[in-house]
Coordinates of C-alpha atoms and ligand atoms in Angstrom, one line a residue:
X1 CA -23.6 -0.7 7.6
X2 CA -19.7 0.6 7.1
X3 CA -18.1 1.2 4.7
X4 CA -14.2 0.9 5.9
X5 CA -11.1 2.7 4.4
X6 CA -7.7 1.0 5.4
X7 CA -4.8 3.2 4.9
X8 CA -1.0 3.0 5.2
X9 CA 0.3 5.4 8.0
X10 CA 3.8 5.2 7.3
X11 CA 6.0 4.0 4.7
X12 CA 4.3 1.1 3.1
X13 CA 4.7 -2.6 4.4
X14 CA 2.6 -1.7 7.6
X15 CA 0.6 -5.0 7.2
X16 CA -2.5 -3.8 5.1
X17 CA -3.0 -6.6 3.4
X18 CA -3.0 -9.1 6.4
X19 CA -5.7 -6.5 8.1
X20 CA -7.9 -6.4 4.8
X21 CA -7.8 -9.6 4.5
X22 CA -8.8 -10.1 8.2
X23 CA -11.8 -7.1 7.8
X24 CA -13.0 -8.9 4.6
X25 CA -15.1 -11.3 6.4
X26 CA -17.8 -8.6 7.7
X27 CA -17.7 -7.0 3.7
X28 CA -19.1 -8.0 0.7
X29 CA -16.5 -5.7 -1.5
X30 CA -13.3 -5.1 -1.3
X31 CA -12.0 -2.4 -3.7
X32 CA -8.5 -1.0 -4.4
X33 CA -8.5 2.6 -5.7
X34 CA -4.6 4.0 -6.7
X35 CA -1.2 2.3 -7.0
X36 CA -0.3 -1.3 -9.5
X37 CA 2.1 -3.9 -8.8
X38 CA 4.7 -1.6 -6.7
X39 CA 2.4 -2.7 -3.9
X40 CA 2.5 -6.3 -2.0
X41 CA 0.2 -7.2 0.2
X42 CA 1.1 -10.3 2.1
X43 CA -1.7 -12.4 3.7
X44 CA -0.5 -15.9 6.0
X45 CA -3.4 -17.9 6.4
X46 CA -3.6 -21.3 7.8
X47 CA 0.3 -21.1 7.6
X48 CA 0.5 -20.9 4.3
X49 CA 1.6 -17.2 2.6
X50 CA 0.0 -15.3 -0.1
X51 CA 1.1 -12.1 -1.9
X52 CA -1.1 -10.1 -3.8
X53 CA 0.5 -6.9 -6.1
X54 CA -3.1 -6.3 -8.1
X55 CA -6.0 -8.6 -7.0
X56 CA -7.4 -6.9 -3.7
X57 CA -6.6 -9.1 -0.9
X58 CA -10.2 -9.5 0.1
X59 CA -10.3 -12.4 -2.6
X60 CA -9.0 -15.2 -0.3
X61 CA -12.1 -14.6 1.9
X62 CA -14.4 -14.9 -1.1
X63 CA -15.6 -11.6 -1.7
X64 CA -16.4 -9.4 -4.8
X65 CA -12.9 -7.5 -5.4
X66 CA -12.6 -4.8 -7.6
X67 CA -9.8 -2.9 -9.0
X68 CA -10.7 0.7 -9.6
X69 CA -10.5 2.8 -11.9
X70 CA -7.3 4.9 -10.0
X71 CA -4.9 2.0 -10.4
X72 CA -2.9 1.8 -13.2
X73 CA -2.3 -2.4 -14.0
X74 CA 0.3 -4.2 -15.6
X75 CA -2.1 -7.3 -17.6
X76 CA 0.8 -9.6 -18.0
X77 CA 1.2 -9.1 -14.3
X78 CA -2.7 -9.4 -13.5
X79 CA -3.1 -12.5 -15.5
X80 CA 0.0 -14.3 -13.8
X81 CA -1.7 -13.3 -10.4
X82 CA -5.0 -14.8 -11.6
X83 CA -3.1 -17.8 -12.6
X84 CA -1.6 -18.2 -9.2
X85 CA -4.8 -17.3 -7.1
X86 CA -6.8 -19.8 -9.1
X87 CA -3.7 -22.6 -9.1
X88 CA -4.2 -21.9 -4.9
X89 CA -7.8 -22.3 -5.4
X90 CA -9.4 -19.1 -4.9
X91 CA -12.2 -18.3 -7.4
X92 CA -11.1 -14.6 -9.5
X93 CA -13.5 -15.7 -12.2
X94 CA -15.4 -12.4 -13.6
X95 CA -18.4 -12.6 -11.0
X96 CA -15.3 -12.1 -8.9
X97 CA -13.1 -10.0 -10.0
X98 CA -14.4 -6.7 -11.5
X99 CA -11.8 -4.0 -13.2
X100 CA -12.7 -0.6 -14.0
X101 CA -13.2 0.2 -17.6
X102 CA -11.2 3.1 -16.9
X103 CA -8.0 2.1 -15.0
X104 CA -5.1 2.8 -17.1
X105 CA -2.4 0.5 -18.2
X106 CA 0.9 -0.4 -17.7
X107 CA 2.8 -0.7 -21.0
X108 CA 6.2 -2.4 -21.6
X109 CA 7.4 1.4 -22.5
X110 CA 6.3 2.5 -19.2
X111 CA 8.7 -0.4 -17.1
X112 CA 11.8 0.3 -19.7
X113 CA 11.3 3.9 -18.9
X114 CA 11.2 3.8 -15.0
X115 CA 13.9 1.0 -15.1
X116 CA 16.2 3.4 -17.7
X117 CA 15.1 6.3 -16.0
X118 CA 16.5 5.2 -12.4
X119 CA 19.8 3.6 -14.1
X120 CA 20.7 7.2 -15.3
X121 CA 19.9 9.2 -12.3
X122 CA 22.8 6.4 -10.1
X123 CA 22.9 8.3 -6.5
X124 CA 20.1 10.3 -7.2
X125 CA 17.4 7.9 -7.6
X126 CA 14.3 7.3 -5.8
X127 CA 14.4 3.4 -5.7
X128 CA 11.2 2.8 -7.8
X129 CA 10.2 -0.9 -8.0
X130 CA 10.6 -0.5 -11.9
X131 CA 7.2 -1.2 -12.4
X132 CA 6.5 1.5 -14.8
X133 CA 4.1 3.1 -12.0
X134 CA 5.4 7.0 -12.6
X135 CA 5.8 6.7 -16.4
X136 CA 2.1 5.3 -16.7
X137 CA 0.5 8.2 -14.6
X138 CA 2.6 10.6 -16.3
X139 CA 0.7 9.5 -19.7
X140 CA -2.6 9.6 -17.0
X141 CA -2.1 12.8 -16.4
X142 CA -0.8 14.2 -20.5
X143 CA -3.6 12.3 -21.4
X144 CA -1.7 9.6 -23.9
X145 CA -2.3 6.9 -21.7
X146 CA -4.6 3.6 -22.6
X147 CA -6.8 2.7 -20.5
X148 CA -9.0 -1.3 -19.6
X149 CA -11.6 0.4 -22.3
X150 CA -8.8 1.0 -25.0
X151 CA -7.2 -2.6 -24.2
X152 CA -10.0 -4.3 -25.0
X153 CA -11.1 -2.7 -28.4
X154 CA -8.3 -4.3 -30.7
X155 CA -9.1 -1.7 -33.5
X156 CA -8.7 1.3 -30.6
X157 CA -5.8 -0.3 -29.1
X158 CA -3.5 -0.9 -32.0
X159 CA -4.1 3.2 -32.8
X160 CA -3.0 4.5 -29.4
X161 CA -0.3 2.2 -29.5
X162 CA 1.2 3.1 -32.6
X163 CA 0.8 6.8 -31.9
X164 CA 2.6 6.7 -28.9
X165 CA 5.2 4.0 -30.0
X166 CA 7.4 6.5 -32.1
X167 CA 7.5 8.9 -29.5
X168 CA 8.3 6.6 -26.3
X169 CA 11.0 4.8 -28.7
X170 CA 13.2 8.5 -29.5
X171 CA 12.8 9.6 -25.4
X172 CA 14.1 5.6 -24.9
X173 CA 16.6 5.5 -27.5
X174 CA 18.0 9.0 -28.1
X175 CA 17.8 10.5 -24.5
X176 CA 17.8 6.9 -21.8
X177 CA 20.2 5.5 -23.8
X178 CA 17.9 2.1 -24.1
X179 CA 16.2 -0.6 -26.1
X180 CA 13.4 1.0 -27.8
X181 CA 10.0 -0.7 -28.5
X182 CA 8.3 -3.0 -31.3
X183 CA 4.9 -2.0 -31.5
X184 CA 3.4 -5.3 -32.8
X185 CA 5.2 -7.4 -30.5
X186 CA 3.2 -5.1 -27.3
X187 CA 0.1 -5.4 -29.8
X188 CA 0.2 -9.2 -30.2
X189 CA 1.3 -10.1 -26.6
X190 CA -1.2 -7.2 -24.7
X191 CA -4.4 -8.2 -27.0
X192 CA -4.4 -11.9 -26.0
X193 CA -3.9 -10.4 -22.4
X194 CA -6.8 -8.2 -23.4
X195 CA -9.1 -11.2 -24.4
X196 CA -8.7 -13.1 -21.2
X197 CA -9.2 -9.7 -19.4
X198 CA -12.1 -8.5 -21.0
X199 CA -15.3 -10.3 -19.2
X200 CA -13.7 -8.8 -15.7
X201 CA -14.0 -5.0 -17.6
X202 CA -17.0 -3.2 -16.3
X203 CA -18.1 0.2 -14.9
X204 CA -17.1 -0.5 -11.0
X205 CA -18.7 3.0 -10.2
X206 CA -22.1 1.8 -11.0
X207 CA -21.4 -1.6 -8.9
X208 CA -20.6 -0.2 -6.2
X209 CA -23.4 2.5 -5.9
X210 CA -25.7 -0.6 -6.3
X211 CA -23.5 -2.5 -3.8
X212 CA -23.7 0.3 -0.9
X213 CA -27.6 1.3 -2.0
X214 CA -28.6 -2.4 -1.2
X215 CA -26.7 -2.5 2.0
X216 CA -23.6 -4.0 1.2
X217 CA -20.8 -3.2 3.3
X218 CA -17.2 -1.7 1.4
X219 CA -13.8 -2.3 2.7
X220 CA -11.4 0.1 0.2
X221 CA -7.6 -1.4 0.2
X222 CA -5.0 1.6 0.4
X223 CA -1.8 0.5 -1.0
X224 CA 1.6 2.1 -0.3
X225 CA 1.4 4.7 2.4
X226 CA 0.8 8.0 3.9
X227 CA 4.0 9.5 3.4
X228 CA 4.6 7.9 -0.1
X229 CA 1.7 9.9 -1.2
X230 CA 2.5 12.3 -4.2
X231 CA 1.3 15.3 -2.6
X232 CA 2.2 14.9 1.1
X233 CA 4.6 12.5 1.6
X234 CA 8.8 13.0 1.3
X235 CA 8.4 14.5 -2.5
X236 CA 10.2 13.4 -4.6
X237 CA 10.5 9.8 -2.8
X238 CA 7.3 9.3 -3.5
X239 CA 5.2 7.0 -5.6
X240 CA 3.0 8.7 -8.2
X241 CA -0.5 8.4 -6.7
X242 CA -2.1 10.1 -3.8
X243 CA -2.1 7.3 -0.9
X244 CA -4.6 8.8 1.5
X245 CA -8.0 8.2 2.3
X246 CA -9.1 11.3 0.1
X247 CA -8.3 9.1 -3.0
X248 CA -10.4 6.8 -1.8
X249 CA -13.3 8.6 -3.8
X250 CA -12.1 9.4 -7.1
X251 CA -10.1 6.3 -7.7
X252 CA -13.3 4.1 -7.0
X253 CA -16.0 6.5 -8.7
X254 CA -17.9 6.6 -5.4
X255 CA -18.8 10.3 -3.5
X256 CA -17.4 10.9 0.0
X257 CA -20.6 10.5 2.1
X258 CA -20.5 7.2 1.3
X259 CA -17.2 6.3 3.6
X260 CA -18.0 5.6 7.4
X261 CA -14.4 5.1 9.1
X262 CA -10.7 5.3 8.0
X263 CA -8.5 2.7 9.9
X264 CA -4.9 3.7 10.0
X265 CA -2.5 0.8 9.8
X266 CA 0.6 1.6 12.3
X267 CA 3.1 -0.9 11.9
X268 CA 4.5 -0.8 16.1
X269 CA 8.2 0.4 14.5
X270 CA 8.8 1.9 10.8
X271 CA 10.3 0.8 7.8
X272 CA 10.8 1.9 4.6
X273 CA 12.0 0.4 1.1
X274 CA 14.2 2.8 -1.5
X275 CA 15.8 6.1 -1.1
X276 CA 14.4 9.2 1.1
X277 CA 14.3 11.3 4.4
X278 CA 13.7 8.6 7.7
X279 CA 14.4 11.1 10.6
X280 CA 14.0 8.1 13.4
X281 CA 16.2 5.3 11.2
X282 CA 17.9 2.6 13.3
X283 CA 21.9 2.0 11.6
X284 CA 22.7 -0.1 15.0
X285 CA 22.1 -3.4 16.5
X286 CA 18.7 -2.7 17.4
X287 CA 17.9 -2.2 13.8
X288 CA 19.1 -5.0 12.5
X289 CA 17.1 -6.8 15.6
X290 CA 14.2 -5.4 14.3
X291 CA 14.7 -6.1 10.6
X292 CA 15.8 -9.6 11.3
X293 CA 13.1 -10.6 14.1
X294 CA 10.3 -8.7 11.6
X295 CA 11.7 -10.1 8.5
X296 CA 11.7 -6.8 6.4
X297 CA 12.4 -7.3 3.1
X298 CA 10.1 -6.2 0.3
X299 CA 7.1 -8.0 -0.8
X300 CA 7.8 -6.7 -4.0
X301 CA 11.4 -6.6 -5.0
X302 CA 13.0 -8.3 -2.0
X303 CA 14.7 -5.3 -1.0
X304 CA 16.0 -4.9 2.6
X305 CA 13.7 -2.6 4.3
X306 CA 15.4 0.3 6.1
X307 CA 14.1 -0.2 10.1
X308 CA 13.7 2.7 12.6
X309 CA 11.4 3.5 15.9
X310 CA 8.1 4.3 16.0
X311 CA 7.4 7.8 14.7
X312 CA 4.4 9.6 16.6
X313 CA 5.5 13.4 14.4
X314 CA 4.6 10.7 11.4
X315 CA 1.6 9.3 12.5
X316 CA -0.1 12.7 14.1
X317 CA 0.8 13.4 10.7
X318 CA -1.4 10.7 9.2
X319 CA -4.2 11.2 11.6
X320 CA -5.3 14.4 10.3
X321 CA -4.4 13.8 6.7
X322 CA -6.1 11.2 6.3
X323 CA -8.9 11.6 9.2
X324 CA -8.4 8.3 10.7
X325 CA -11.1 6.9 13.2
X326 CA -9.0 3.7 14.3
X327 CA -5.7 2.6 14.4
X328 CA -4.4 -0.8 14.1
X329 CA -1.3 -1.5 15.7
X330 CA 0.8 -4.5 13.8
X331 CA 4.2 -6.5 14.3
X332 CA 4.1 -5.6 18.0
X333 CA 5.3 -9.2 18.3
X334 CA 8.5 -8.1 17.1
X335 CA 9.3 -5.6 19.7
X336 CA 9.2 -8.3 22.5
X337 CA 12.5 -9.0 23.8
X338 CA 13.8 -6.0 23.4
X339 CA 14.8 -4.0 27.2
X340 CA 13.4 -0.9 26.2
X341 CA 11.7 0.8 23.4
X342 CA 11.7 3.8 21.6
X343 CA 8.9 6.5 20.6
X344 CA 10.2 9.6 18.8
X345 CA 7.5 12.4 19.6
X346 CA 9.0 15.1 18.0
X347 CA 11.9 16.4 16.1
X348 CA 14.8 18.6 17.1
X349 CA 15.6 21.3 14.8
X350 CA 18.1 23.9 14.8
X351 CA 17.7 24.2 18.6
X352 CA 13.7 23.5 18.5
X353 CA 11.9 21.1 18.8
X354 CA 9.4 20.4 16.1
X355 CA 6.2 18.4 15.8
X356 CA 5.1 19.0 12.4
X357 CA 6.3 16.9 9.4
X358 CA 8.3 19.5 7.2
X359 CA 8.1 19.2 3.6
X360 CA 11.6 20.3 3.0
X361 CA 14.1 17.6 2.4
X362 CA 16.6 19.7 4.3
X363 CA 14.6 20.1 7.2
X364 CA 14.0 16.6 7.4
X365 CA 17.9 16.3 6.7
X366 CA 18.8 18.2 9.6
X367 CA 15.9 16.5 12.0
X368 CA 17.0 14.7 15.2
X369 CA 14.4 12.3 16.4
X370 CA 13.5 13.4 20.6
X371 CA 12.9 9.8 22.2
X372 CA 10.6 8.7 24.8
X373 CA 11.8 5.7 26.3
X374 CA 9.2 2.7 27.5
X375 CA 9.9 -0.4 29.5
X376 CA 10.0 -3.4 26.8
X377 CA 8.1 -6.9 27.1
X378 CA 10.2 -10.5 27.4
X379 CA 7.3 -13.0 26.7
X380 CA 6.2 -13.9 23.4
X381 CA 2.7 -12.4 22.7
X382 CA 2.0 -13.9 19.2
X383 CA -0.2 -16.6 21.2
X384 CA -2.9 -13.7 22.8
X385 CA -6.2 -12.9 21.8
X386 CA -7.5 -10.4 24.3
X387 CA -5.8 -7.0 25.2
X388 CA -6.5 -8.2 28.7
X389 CA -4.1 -10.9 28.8
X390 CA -1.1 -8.6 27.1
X391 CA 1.9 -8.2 29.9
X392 CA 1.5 -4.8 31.5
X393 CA 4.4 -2.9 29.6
X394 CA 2.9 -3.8 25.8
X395 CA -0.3 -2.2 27.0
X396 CA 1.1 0.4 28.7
X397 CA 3.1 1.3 25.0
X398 CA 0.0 0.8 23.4
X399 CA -2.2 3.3 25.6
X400 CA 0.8 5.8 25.1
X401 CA 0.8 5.4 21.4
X402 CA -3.4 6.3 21.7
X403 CA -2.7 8.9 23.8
X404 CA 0.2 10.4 21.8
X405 CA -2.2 10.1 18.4
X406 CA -5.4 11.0 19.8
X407 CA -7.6 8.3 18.4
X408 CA -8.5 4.7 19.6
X409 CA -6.6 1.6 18.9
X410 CA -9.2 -0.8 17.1
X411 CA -6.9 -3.7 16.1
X412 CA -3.9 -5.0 17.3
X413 CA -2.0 -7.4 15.4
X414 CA 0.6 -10.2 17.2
X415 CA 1.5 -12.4 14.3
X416 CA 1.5 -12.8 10.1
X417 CA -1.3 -15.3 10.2
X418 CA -4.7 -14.3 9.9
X419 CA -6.1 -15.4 13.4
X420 CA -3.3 -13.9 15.3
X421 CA -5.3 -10.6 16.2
X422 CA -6.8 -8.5 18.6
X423 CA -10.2 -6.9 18.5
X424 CA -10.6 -4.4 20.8
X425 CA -13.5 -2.5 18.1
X426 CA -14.6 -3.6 15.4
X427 CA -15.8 -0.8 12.7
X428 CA -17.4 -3.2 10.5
X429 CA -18.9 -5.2 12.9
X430 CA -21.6 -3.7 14.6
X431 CA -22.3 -6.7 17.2
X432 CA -18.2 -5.9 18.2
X433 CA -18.6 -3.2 20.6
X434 CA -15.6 -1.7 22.5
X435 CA -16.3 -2.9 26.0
Ligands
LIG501 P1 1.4 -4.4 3.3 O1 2.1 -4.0 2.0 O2 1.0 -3.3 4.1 O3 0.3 -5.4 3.0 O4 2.5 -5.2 4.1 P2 3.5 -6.4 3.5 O5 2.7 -7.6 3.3 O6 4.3 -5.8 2.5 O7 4.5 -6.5 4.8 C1 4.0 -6.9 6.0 C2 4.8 -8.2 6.5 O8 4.6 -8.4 7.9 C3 4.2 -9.4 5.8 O9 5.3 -10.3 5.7 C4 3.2 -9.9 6.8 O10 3.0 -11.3 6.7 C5 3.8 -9.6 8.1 N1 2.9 -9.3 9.2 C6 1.7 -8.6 9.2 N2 1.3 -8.4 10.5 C7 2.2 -9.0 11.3 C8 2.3 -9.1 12.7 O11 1.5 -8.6 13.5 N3 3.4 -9.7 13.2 C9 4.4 -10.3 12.4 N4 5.4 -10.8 12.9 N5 4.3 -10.2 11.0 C10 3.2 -9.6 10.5
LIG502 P1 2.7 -1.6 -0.3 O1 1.3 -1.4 -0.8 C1 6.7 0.1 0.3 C2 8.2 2.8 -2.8 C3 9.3 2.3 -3.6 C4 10.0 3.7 -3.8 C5 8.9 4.6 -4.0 C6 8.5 4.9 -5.5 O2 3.2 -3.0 -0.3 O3 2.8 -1.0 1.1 P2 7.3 3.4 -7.3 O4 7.6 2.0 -7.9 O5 5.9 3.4 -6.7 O6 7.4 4.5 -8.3 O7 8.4 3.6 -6.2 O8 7.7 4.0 -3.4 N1 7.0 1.9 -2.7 C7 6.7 1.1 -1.7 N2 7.3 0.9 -0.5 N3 5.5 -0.5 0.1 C8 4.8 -0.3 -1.1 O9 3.6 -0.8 -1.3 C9 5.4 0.5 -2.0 N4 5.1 0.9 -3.3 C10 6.0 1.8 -3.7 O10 10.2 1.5 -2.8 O11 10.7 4.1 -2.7
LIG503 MG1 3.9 -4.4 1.0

């Protein structure tokens, strides 16, 4: 029995959700713990594309999904992403679908803030999704927010709402410079939300303990990424949850012994979507290769994601923030034509070299990435299964990316769709060993 963490190493975008969505055939449960709508998680199977923002991606594979209480959910959102799953086919009845009683909620206040909020600050701004994620964990953490429990008791929910109303409407109006908020208007539209909602609303703590006591297996779906995380990522281009496997825990109400392996998604370059530090950023023709040959645009907002080389100082980085036990390398079909590729292993500073991530923007200003240059690949290797059969250059860059990390290379991913994989180990599969 495993129960398997999957985490973003980088940026966001790495290609969680094709990997959860690949892993969810060995679980029973798939759970997301932190993060809303800012994430998507794409998911190609049989050709055809799927993009989840709430519902964990283990859905499409038929398994128990729940959304923990660490996430902070939009309902109009939720119940449009029902609507589409079940329009597609895929059962997110409640025996499906669980959500935490105790996730909080994303309120129309919350978008207009973030929205408002970025408009103001022009040059300055992080390059949110507007999705109201920061505003609703700010009321998390001030303790004004409403939460699944609050939602679903009408007299409950119309009290919170109008207590907070006033105050949201003067911060909108008098300081943002924005529409301000009817109150019955969120009432009438979030309670019929609330009604079609409520039979999913449970304790997901108590699940899952009786999940993992009977044996069940646990895959836990990380949204965003390592270095988007609130605490140790590129503060303050950040999103407003912690990211890395330690959230795992409280944003699913289970205790850390229960958690058997953290696998570390590593898309084979990096991306990233909004503003912020990006030490090893491509602005010439090899970027645009890469963003054009891996499509990178945003799940979310259709943003153009900002492309760069692989970034070792990043992922080290990762590794022991996160303890990772696997990695799974992804889009290393996009790298194939290219002469010669890129690894930055550290970054000159001042004269030195570092290979630490520094939490100073300034630093990270001033960084130059140090390269390490590897032969590149010409064939196409989106059609191979085995590592065996890879052209000698793609595995030598992959057994120099497990080298330079320190930890094994489980997974590696040739392809969107949902069979174009490599297993070299399988953590959830105990039958899989590595040969
Ligand atoms: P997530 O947020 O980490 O789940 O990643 P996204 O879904 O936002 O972005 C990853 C994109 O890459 C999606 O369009 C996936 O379909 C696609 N993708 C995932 N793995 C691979 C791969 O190995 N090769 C290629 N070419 N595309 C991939
Ligand atoms: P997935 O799960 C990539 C980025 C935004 C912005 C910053 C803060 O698909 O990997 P927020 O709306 O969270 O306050 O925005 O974080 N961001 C993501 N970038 N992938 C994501 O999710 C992201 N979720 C947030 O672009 O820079
Ligand atoms: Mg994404």
């Amino acid at each position: 029995m495993a129960n398997i963490v999957i985490i973003g190493t980088q940026w966001g975008d790495e290609g969680k959700g094709k990997i959860v969505d690949f892993l969810a055939e060995f679980a029973d449960c798939v759970v997301r713990f932190q993060g809303g709508n800012n994430a998507g998680h794409t998911m190609v199977i049989d050709g055809e594309q799927f993009i989840s923002h709430l519902v964990p991606s283990g859905i499409l594979q038929g398994k128990t999904c729940y959304i923990g209480n660490g996430m902070v959910v939009d309902p109009e959102v939720l119940v449009e992403e029902i609507e589409y799953l079940e329009s597609k086919g895929i059962d997110c009845g409640a025996e499906k679908l669980r959500i935490s009683e105790k996730a909080h909620i994303i309120m129309p206040y919350h978008k207009a803030i973030d929205i408002a909020r970025e408009k103001m600050k022009g040059g300055t701004k992080i390059g949110t999704t507007g999705r109201g994620i920061g505003p609703c964990y700010e009321d998390k953490a001030s303790r004004r927010g409403i939460r699944f429990v609050d939602l679903i008791d009408p007299v409950d929910f119309r009290e919170k709402v109008e207590k907070v109303v006033e105050e949201k409407n003067f911060y909108l109006k008098e300081f943002l410079k924005a529409d301000s908020i009817d109150a019955e208007e969120i009432i009438e539209v979030y309670s019929r939300k609330a009604s079609q909602l409520a039979p999913h609303v449970e304790n997901i703590s108590v699940s899952l303990y009786n999940s993992i006591r009977s044996g069940q297996q646990v895959l836990f779906e990380g949204a965003q990424g390592t270095h988007l995380d609130i605490d140790h990522g590129t503060y303050p281009f950040v999103t407003s949850s912690n990211t890395v496997s330690g959230n795992t825990t409280c944003g699913s109400g289970i205790g850390p012994k229960e958690i058997d392996g953290v696998l570390g998604i590593v898309k084979a370059y990096t991306t990233r979507v909004g503003e912020g530090p990006f030490p090893a950023e491509l602005f010439d023709e090899t970027g645009d290769f890469i963003q054009k040959k891996g499509v990178e645009f945003g799940a979310t907002t259709g943003r153009k994601r900002r492309c760069g080389w692989l970034d070792m100082v990043m992922l080290r980085n990762s590794v022991r923030l996160n303890g990772l036990t696997g990695l799974v390398i992804t889009k290393l079909d996009v790298l194939g034509e290219l002469e010669s590729i890129n690894i930055c292993t550290g970054y000159e500073f001042e004269g030195s070299v570092m290979d630490h991530f520094s939490a100073s923007l300034k630093v990270l200003a001033g960084c130059k990435p140090v390269y390490e240059t590897m032969p590149g690949w010409s064939e196409d290797i989106s059609g191979i299964r085995s590592f065996d059969e890879l052209p000698e250059t793609t595995k030598q860059y992959l057994k120099r990316l497990e080298e330079l990390a320190e930890v094994p290379i489980d997974i590696v991913s040739v392809g969107p769709g949902r069979d174009e994989t490599i297993i070299l180990n399988n953590q959830m599969d105990n039958q899989l060993g590595k040969e």
